[in-house]
Structures are given as C-alpha cells and as structure tokens.
Amino acid sequence: EKAGYEHYMRKEIHEQPTALRQTLSGRVDVDRARVDLDVSLPEAFLERVEEVQIVACGTSYYAGRYAARLIESFADVRTTVEIASEYEFGAGRDPDRTLTIAVTQSGETADTLGAIRRADSAGARTLAVTNTLGSSVTRAVDDAVFIRAGPEIGVAATKTFASQVTTLALLAVALGRERGTLSAARARSVLEDLRGLPGAVQQALDAEADVVTAAERYCDEDAFFFLGRDLGVPVALEGALKLKEIAYDHAEGFPAGELKHGPLALVTDRTPVLAVLTEGGAPAETMTNVTEAQTRGADAIGCVSADREFGTLDVAFEVPDVGLLEPLVANVYFQLFAYHVANEKGRAIDKPRNLAKSVTVE
Ligand code: F6R
C-alpha cells in the first residue's frame, strides 16, 4: 500500500505532481483565460460580493492565508481568514454580500463545520473546498469544490496543502475574470504558472538528497525559525507546523519583518533559520532579516528562485520559475526537511503522538 515508501507521509509528498495534475485537470483553458470549477455561483452574487471569509484549521488555515492574498489581488475583494474555532460572522457585515469558504481536507473537522454553520445561520453564501466527496461539510454548504488530491493517510497534511492552494488559486482567477478585475493577459500568465507547478514540484522532489544532507546536519539543533514575507508567510507557518507535528521539535514561523520585534532574542548559533526567498515572497527584503539572524550566529537555509542567488546562505534549495506559486515549491522543501529530521530521530511519522487525522471534537 505504501508502494515501497517507508511512510505514507513521504509517499504523499512525492504524489504532489500527480495530485496537482488531478486538481487542474479539465479546469483550465489558458487560451481563453478561463477556469471551470463547476460551481454555479450566480453572476449577480459575484458582482455584489464585498467580502470573502475563509474559515479553516491547521494546515488548511495556512492554505487559506495563501489563497486570500491571491483572491484580493485577482478579484479585488476584501478577504479575511480566520481560525475556525475563533470565527464569528462579524458585526457590520452584509450576509447578502459575503461568501464564506470552509477549507477542510477531511470535510469532518468539527471546528470548521461549526464555523461554516455560523456563517450559514447569519445568511452568508457558503462554499466548501475539500478533498472528501460526501463528507459532512459538503452537506452543510451551498456549493462544494473538490481538490482531488486523492486519499491522504499520513496524519501530517502534505499533498492536500498544495492542492488546496491550487484550487483556491483557480477560484481566485475565476472570480477575477467574472468580476472584470483580472485581465485576460494576467489570467493567462497565472494559469501558465499553475500548469508549470507539477513539474516545478517534481524538480524539488528530485533534489531530495540535498534536503537529506541538510536534515542530517541540523537535526539536533535547539529550535528552528521559519521566515517569510507576503506569500512566504503562510508557508513559513506551515513549515514550522510540520516540524512540530512530526519531529516534536520547537519550531516557529514568523513574518520575517517581525523577527527584530522580539523573536530575534531567541536566535543563537543553535537555531537555524529557514526562509522563503522566492518570487511572491519579497526575497530581497526577507534576506535582510535572514542576515540579521546570521549575524547572531544562526545558520540559514533558503529556498531561492532559479534566477537569483544569495551567496551568504549556508544551504540553498532551488525553486523553478512559477511566479506567485514559487512559495508552494518552497513548502515542498520544508515538508521534506521536516520528514527527514523526524526520520533521523526515529519518530512515528505517520501517527505522531497526541494527534489524529481528523479532529471531530470542538
Ligand atoms: C497538520 C494537519 C492539521 C489539519 C487540521 C485541519 O498537518 O493535518 O493541522 O490541517 O486538523 O484538518 P482538515 O483540513 O481535515 O479540516
């Protein structure tokens, strides 16, 4: 069943190119700059929508954070992302002009179901973005879109993150085209990047041996700090979550600019920093913050766009040119890093202590 892999997690990390092709299959028409997601959001609603709310937990929440930036930029509509257990519809909102999206791999997460039901009771239009046909969330919403990543068995979410962001990116393009806020030329360029994503992820997977070397070198450090800006922020947060979950190491993700506002006090020569230094992640500015950490003795591991070079990095992983999707490729390196650190430590990677694949209590 694990097809020769020692753990489902590594198998599922390697399934990402296939999963992404399934996510995109039949949904993209680059020439006509169109997306077909099979959701029938009425045109009149799309024209009047004033706010998109995303509700989710854990890794799905970080996918939502990534997507929110794309929705705002392509569809020119205010987009908020909330941890589902903290979500309330919000005073002063007009439910008639609000689309609330539940992002959930399993479709069974109690916190997310609770949030989407609160949105529904308030009168908002609701949409589920899920991996699971027939799941509870699909029965609680007006419309559902499937991410088609295939079954995910490892407790740590991996391939579903990439497929969630990809599905939401398609939705962002569709909204932008419907609302007339995204030009055909820009839509085509985004859709080209999406088409290139499976191949770009494959290139990262092909560099796994370099990640193993880094994991061996750094697996015994005291803590790990993940840094990013813009689209690199959710990826930094997700990278830290993976390392906590499966390696049981202290890891934190920060918007890189925040480092100097407090966390820098934690940085030593025993706390490597991992950074997203790609397109979509303000690489030059982020590198400034990485250098602040290096000045305090930390080693720096960076995921870097193919056409850039930061000569002072201790380790660099190359990210092929896929525009605003490059931080998603950095995420694959972070997944592999967490996996190999956990593997070095002999952790129960597919079933980490204290955690369950789907959390059905609030
Ligand atoms: C992390 C992880 C969890 C889930 C969260 C939401 O690797 O798996 O943080 O992402 O419990 O689960 P879903 O997406 O099923 O609602």
Coordinates of C-alpha atoms and ligand atoms in Angstrom, one line a residue:
E1 CA 0.0 0.0 0.0
K2 CA 2.9 2.3 0.7
A3 CA 4.2 1.5 -2.7
G4 CA 7.8 0.9 -1.5
Y5 CA 7.9 4.1 0.7
E6 CA 8.7 3.7 4.4
H7 CA 5.9 6.1 5.4
Y8 CA 2.7 7.4 3.9
M9 CA 4.0 10.9 4.5
R10 CA 6.9 10.5 2.2
K11 CA 4.7 8.8 -0.4
E12 CA 2.2 11.6 -0.2
I13 CA 4.9 14.3 -0.5
H14 CA 6.0 12.5 -3.7
E15 CA 2.5 12.2 -5.0
Q16 CA 2.2 16.0 -5.3
P17 CA 2.9 16.4 -9.0
T18 CA 0.2 13.8 -9.7
A19 CA -2.2 15.3 -7.2
L20 CA -1.7 18.7 -8.7
R21 CA -2.4 17.4 -12.2
Q22 CA -5.6 15.9 -11.0
T23 CA -6.6 19.2 -9.3
L24 CA -6.0 21.1 -12.5
S25 CA -7.4 18.5 -14.9
G26 CA -10.1 19.8 -17.2
R27 CA -10.5 23.1 -15.2
V28 CA -8.1 25.4 -17.1
D29 CA -8.4 26.9 -20.5
V30 CA -5.3 29.0 -20.9
D31 CA -6.0 30.3 -24.4
R32 CA -9.4 31.7 -23.4
A33 CA -8.1 32.7 -20.0
R34 CA -10.9 30.8 -18.4
V35 CA -11.4 28.5 -15.4
D36 CA -14.2 26.0 -15.0
L37 CA -14.6 24.8 -11.4
D38 CA -18.2 23.6 -11.7
V39 CA -19.6 25.9 -9.1
S40 CA -22.6 27.8 -10.0
L41 CA -22.2 31.0 -8.0
P42 CA -24.8 33.3 -9.5
E43 CA -23.3 36.1 -11.6
A44 CA -25.4 38.6 -9.7
F45 CA -23.9 37.4 -6.5
L46 CA -20.3 37.6 -7.8
E47 CA -20.9 41.2 -8.9
R48 CA -22.2 42.3 -5.5
V49 CA -19.9 40.3 -3.2
E50 CA -18.0 42.6 -0.9
E51 CA -16.2 40.2 1.3
V52 CA -14.8 36.7 1.2
Q53 CA -14.3 34.9 4.5
I54 CA -12.2 31.8 4.8
V55 CA -12.5 29.5 7.8
A56 CA -10.2 26.6 8.5
C57 CA -7.8 24.9 10.9
G58 CA -4.2 24.0 10.9
T59 CA -2.6 23.4 7.5
S60 CA -5.9 24.2 5.8
Y61 CA -5.9 27.6 7.6
Y62 CA -2.4 28.3 6.1
A63 CA -3.6 27.3 2.7
G64 CA -6.4 29.8 3.2
R65 CA -3.9 32.5 4.2
Y66 CA -2.0 31.9 0.9
A67 CA -5.2 32.0 -1.1
A68 CA -6.6 35.1 0.5
R69 CA -3.7 37.2 -0.9
L70 CA -4.5 35.8 -4.4
I71 CA -8.2 36.4 -4.1
E72 CA -7.6 40.0 -3.0
S73 CA -5.2 40.6 -5.8
F74 CA -7.1 39.0 -8.6
A75 CA -10.7 39.6 -7.6
D76 CA -10.2 42.9 -5.8
V77 CA -12.4 41.8 -2.9
R78 CA -11.6 42.1 0.8
T79 CA -10.7 38.6 2.1
T80 CA -10.4 37.6 5.7
V81 CA -9.0 34.3 7.0
E82 CA -10.0 33.0 10.4
I83 CA -9.1 30.1 12.6
A84 CA -12.5 28.2 12.5
S85 CA -12.7 27.8 16.3
E86 CA -12.4 31.6 16.7
Y87 CA -14.7 32.6 13.8
E88 CA -17.8 34.7 14.2
F89 CA -19.7 36.2 11.3
G90 CA -18.8 39.7 12.4
A91 CA -20.7 42.9 13.2
G92 CA -21.4 45.3 10.3
R93 CA -21.1 42.6 7.6
D94 CA -23.8 42.2 5.0
P95 CA -24.5 38.5 4.6
D96 CA -26.0 39.2 1.2
R97 CA -22.6 40.3 0.0
T98 CA -20.5 37.7 1.8
L99 CA -19.1 34.4 0.6
T100 CA -17.8 32.2 3.4
I101 CA -15.4 29.4 2.3
A102 CA -14.6 26.4 4.5
V103 CA -11.3 24.8 3.6
T104 CA -11.0 21.3 5.0
Q105 CA -9.2 18.3 3.7
S106 CA -11.3 15.8 5.6
G107 CA -14.6 17.7 5.5
E108 CA -15.2 16.4 9.0
T109 CA -13.3 18.9 11.2
A110 CA -15.7 19.9 14.0
D111 CA -14.4 23.4 14.4
T112 CA -14.7 24.1 10.7
L113 CA -18.2 22.6 10.5
G114 CA -19.2 24.8 13.4
A115 CA -17.8 27.9 11.7
I116 CA -19.5 27.3 8.4
R117 CA -22.8 26.7 10.1
R118 CA -22.4 30.0 11.9
A119 CA -21.9 31.7 8.5
D120 CA -24.9 29.9 7.1
S121 CA -27.1 30.9 10.1
A122 CA -26.0 34.5 9.5
G123 CA -27.3 34.2 5.9
A124 CA -23.9 34.2 4.0
R125 CA -23.4 32.2 0.9
T126 CA -21.2 29.2 1.7
L127 CA -18.7 27.2 -0.2
A128 CA -16.6 24.1 0.8
V129 CA -13.2 23.4 -0.6
T130 CA -12.5 19.8 0.4
N131 CA -10.8 16.6 -0.6
T132 CA -13.6 14.3 0.5
L133 CA -16.7 13.5 -1.5
G134 CA -19.8 13.1 0.6
S135 CA -18.1 14.5 3.7
S136 CA -20.2 16.4 6.3
V137 CA -19.0 19.8 5.1
T138 CA -20.5 19.1 1.6
R139 CA -23.9 18.8 3.2
A140 CA -23.6 22.0 5.2
V141 CA -22.8 24.4 2.3
D142 CA -24.4 25.9 -0.7
D143 CA -21.6 24.7 -3.1
A144 CA -18.6 22.4 -2.9
V145 CA -15.4 22.2 -4.9
F146 CA -13.1 19.2 -4.7
I147 CA -9.4 19.5 -4.6
R148 CA -8.9 15.9 -6.0
A149 CA -5.6 15.2 -4.2
G150 CA -6.5 11.6 -3.7
P151 CA -6.6 9.9 -0.2
E152 CA -4.2 11.3 2.4
I153 CA -3.4 8.8 5.1
G154 CA -0.4 10.3 7.0
V155 CA -1.6 12.5 9.8
A156 CA 0.5 15.4 8.6
A157 CA -1.2 17.1 5.7
T158 CA 1.1 17.4 2.7
K159 CA -0.2 17.0 -0.8
T160 CA -3.6 18.4 0.2
F161 CA -2.0 21.8 1.1
A162 CA -0.7 22.2 -2.5
S163 CA -4.0 21.1 -4.0
Q164 CA -6.0 23.4 -1.7
V165 CA -3.9 26.4 -2.7
T166 CA -4.2 25.4 -6.3
T167 CA -7.9 25.0 -6.2
L168 CA -8.3 28.3 -4.4
A169 CA -6.0 30.0 -6.9
L170 CA -8.3 28.7 -9.7
L171 CA -11.2 30.2 -7.8
A172 CA -9.3 33.5 -7.5
V173 CA -8.8 33.6 -11.2
A174 CA -12.4 32.7 -11.9
L175 CA -13.7 35.4 -9.6
G176 CA -11.3 37.9 -11.1
R177 CA -12.4 37.1 -14.6
E178 CA -16.1 37.2 -13.7
R179 CA -15.8 40.5 -11.8
G180 CA -13.7 42.0 -14.6
T181 CA -10.8 42.8 -12.2
L182 CA -8.2 40.4 -13.8
S183 CA -7.1 41.0 -17.3
A184 CA -7.0 38.1 -19.8
A185 CA -3.2 38.5 -20.1
R186 CA -2.6 38.3 -16.4
A187 CA -5.0 35.4 -16.0
R188 CA -3.1 33.5 -18.8
S189 CA 0.2 34.1 -17.1
V190 CA -1.2 32.8 -13.8
L191 CA -2.7 29.8 -15.5
E192 CA 0.6 29.1 -17.2
D193 CA 2.3 29.1 -13.9
L194 CA -0.3 26.8 -12.5
R195 CA 0.3 24.4 -15.4
G196 CA 4.0 24.5 -14.7
L197 CA 3.6 23.8 -11.0
P198 CA 3.5 20.0 -11.1
G199 CA 6.9 20.0 -13.0
A200 CA 8.4 22.6 -10.6
V201 CA 7.4 20.5 -7.6
Q202 CA 8.9 17.4 -9.3
Q203 CA 12.2 19.3 -9.6
A204 CA 12.2 20.0 -5.8
L205 CA 11.4 16.3 -5.2
D206 CA 14.3 15.3 -7.4
A207 CA 16.6 17.4 -5.1
E208 CA 15.6 15.3 -2.1
A209 CA 19.2 14.1 -1.5
D210 CA 20.2 17.7 -0.7
V211 CA 17.4 18.0 1.8
V212 CA 18.5 14.8 3.5
T213 CA 22.0 16.2 3.8
A214 CA 20.6 19.4 5.5
A215 CA 18.4 17.4 7.8
E216 CA 21.4 15.3 8.9
R217 CA 23.4 18.4 9.5
Y218 CA 20.7 20.3 11.5
C219 CA 18.5 17.7 13.2
D220 CA 20.0 18.1 16.6
E221 CA 19.6 21.9 16.9
D222 CA 17.7 23.6 19.7
A223 CA 14.9 25.2 17.6
F224 CA 14.0 26.2 14.1
F225 CA 12.7 29.5 12.9
F226 CA 10.9 29.8 9.6
L227 CA 10.8 33.2 7.9
G228 CA 8.8 34.6 5.0
R229 CA 7.1 37.7 3.7
D230 CA 3.9 38.1 1.7
L231 CA 3.0 34.6 0.2
G232 CA 6.0 33.2 2.1
V233 CA 4.4 33.9 5.5
P234 CA 1.8 31.1 5.4
V235 CA 4.5 28.8 4.0
A236 CA 6.8 29.7 6.9
L237 CA 4.0 29.0 9.4
E238 CA 3.2 25.7 7.7
G239 CA 6.8 24.7 7.6
A240 CA 7.1 25.2 11.4
L241 CA 3.9 23.3 12.0
K242 CA 5.2 20.2 10.1
L243 CA 8.4 20.2 12.1
K244 CA 6.5 20.4 15.4
E245 CA 4.0 17.8 14.5
I246 CA 6.2 15.0 13.3
A247 CA 9.7 15.8 14.7
Y248 CA 8.5 17.2 18.0
D249 CA 11.0 20.0 17.7
H250 CA 10.4 23.5 18.7
A251 CA 9.7 25.4 15.5
E252 CA 8.1 28.8 14.9
G253 CA 7.2 30.7 11.8
F254 CA 7.2 34.5 11.6
P255 CA 6.6 37.2 9.1
A256 CA 10.3 37.9 8.5
G257 CA 10.0 41.6 9.4
E258 CA 8.7 40.7 12.9
L259 CA 12.0 38.9 13.8
K260 CA 13.5 42.1 15.1
H261 CA 10.4 43.0 17.1
G262 CA 11.0 40.2 19.7
P263 CA 11.9 36.7 18.4
L264 CA 15.4 37.8 17.5
A265 CA 16.2 37.4 21.2
L266 CA 15.8 33.6 20.8
V267 CA 18.2 33.4 17.9
T268 CA 21.6 31.7 18.7
D269 CA 24.1 29.5 16.8
R270 CA 21.8 26.6 17.7
T271 CA 18.7 27.9 16.0
P272 CA 18.9 27.6 12.2
V273 CA 16.5 29.8 10.2
L274 CA 14.7 28.5 7.1
A275 CA 13.5 31.2 4.7
V276 CA 11.3 31.6 1.7
L277 CA 13.4 33.7 -0.7
T278 CA 11.3 33.3 -3.9
E279 CA 9.0 35.3 -6.2
G280 CA 5.9 36.2 -4.3
G281 CA 7.8 36.4 -1.1
A282 CA 9.7 39.7 -1.3
P283 CA 13.0 37.8 -1.4
A284 CA 15.4 40.8 -1.1
E285 CA 13.6 42.2 2.0
T286 CA 13.4 38.7 3.5
M287 CA 17.1 38.2 3.0
T288 CA 17.8 41.3 5.0
N289 CA 16.1 39.6 8.0
V290 CA 17.9 36.3 7.4
T291 CA 21.1 38.3 7.6
E292 CA 20.0 39.7 11.0
A293 CA 19.8 36.1 12.2
Q294 CA 23.1 35.1 10.7
T295 CA 24.8 38.0 12.4
R296 CA 23.6 36.4 15.7
G297 CA 25.3 33.1 14.7
A298 CA 22.4 31.2 13.1
D299 CA 22.8 29.2 10.0
A300 CA 20.5 30.0 7.2
I301 CA 18.7 27.6 4.8
G302 CA 16.9 29.3 1.9
C303 CA 14.5 28.3 -0.9
V304 CA 15.6 30.6 -3.7
S305 CA 14.2 31.4 -7.2
A306 CA 16.2 29.9 -10.0
D307 CA 17.2 33.3 -11.3
R308 CA 18.5 34.6 -8.0
E309 CA 21.5 34.0 -5.8
F310 CA 22.1 34.8 -2.2
G311 CA 25.7 33.8 -1.8
T312 CA 25.8 34.0 2.0
L313 CA 23.2 31.2 2.6
D314 CA 24.6 28.1 4.3
V315 CA 22.2 25.9 2.3
A316 CA 20.2 26.9 -0.8
F317 CA 17.4 24.9 -2.4
E318 CA 16.4 26.0 -6.0
V319 CA 12.9 26.8 -6.9
P320 CA 11.9 26.8 -10.6
D321 CA 10.1 29.9 -12.1
V322 CA 6.4 29.6 -11.4
G323 CA 5.7 33.1 -10.4
L324 CA 3.4 33.5 -7.4
L325 CA 3.3 29.8 -6.9
E326 CA 7.0 29.6 -6.0
P327 CA 6.4 29.7 -2.3
L328 CA 4.4 26.4 -2.8
V329 CA 7.5 24.8 -4.1
A330 CA 9.5 26.1 -1.1
N331 CA 6.8 24.4 1.0
V332 CA 7.7 21.0 -0.6
Y333 CA 11.3 21.5 0.6
F334 CA 10.1 22.3 4.1
Q335 CA 7.9 19.2 4.0
L336 CA 10.9 17.1 3.0
F337 CA 13.1 18.8 5.7
A338 CA 10.5 18.0 8.5
Y339 CA 10.2 14.5 7.2
H340 CA 13.9 13.8 7.2
V341 CA 14.6 15.4 10.6
A342 CA 11.8 13.3 12.1
N343 CA 13.2 10.2 10.3
E344 CA 16.7 10.9 11.7
K345 CA 15.1 10.9 15.2
G346 CA 13.1 7.8 14.6
R347 CA 9.7 9.4 15.2
A348 CA 6.4 7.7 14.4
I349 CA 6.0 9.9 11.3
D350 CA 2.6 8.7 10.1
K351 CA 1.0 8.7 13.5
P352 CA 2.6 11.4 15.6
R353 CA 1.9 11.3 19.4
N354 CA -1.3 13.0 20.6
L355 CA -2.7 13.8 17.1
A356 CA -5.5 12.4 15.0
K357 CA -6.0 12.7 11.2
S358 CA -9.4 14.2 11.6
V359 CA -10.5 16.2 14.6
T360 CA -14.2 15.7 15.2
V361 CA -14.5 17.4 18.6
E362 CA -14.6 21.2 19.1
Ligands
F6R1 C1 -1.4 19.4 10.0 C2 -2.8 18.8 10.0 C3 -3.9 19.6 10.7 C4 -5.1 19.7 9.8 C5 -6.3 20.3 10.5 C6 -7.5 20.6 9.6 O1 -0.6 18.6 9.3 O2 -3.0 17.8 9.4 O3 -3.5 20.8 11.2 O4 -4.7 20.5 8.7 O5 -6.7 19.5 11.6 O6 -7.9 19.4 9.0 P1 -8.9 19.4 7.8 O7 -8.2 20.0 6.7 O8 -9.3 18.0 7.6 O9 -10.1 20.2 8.2

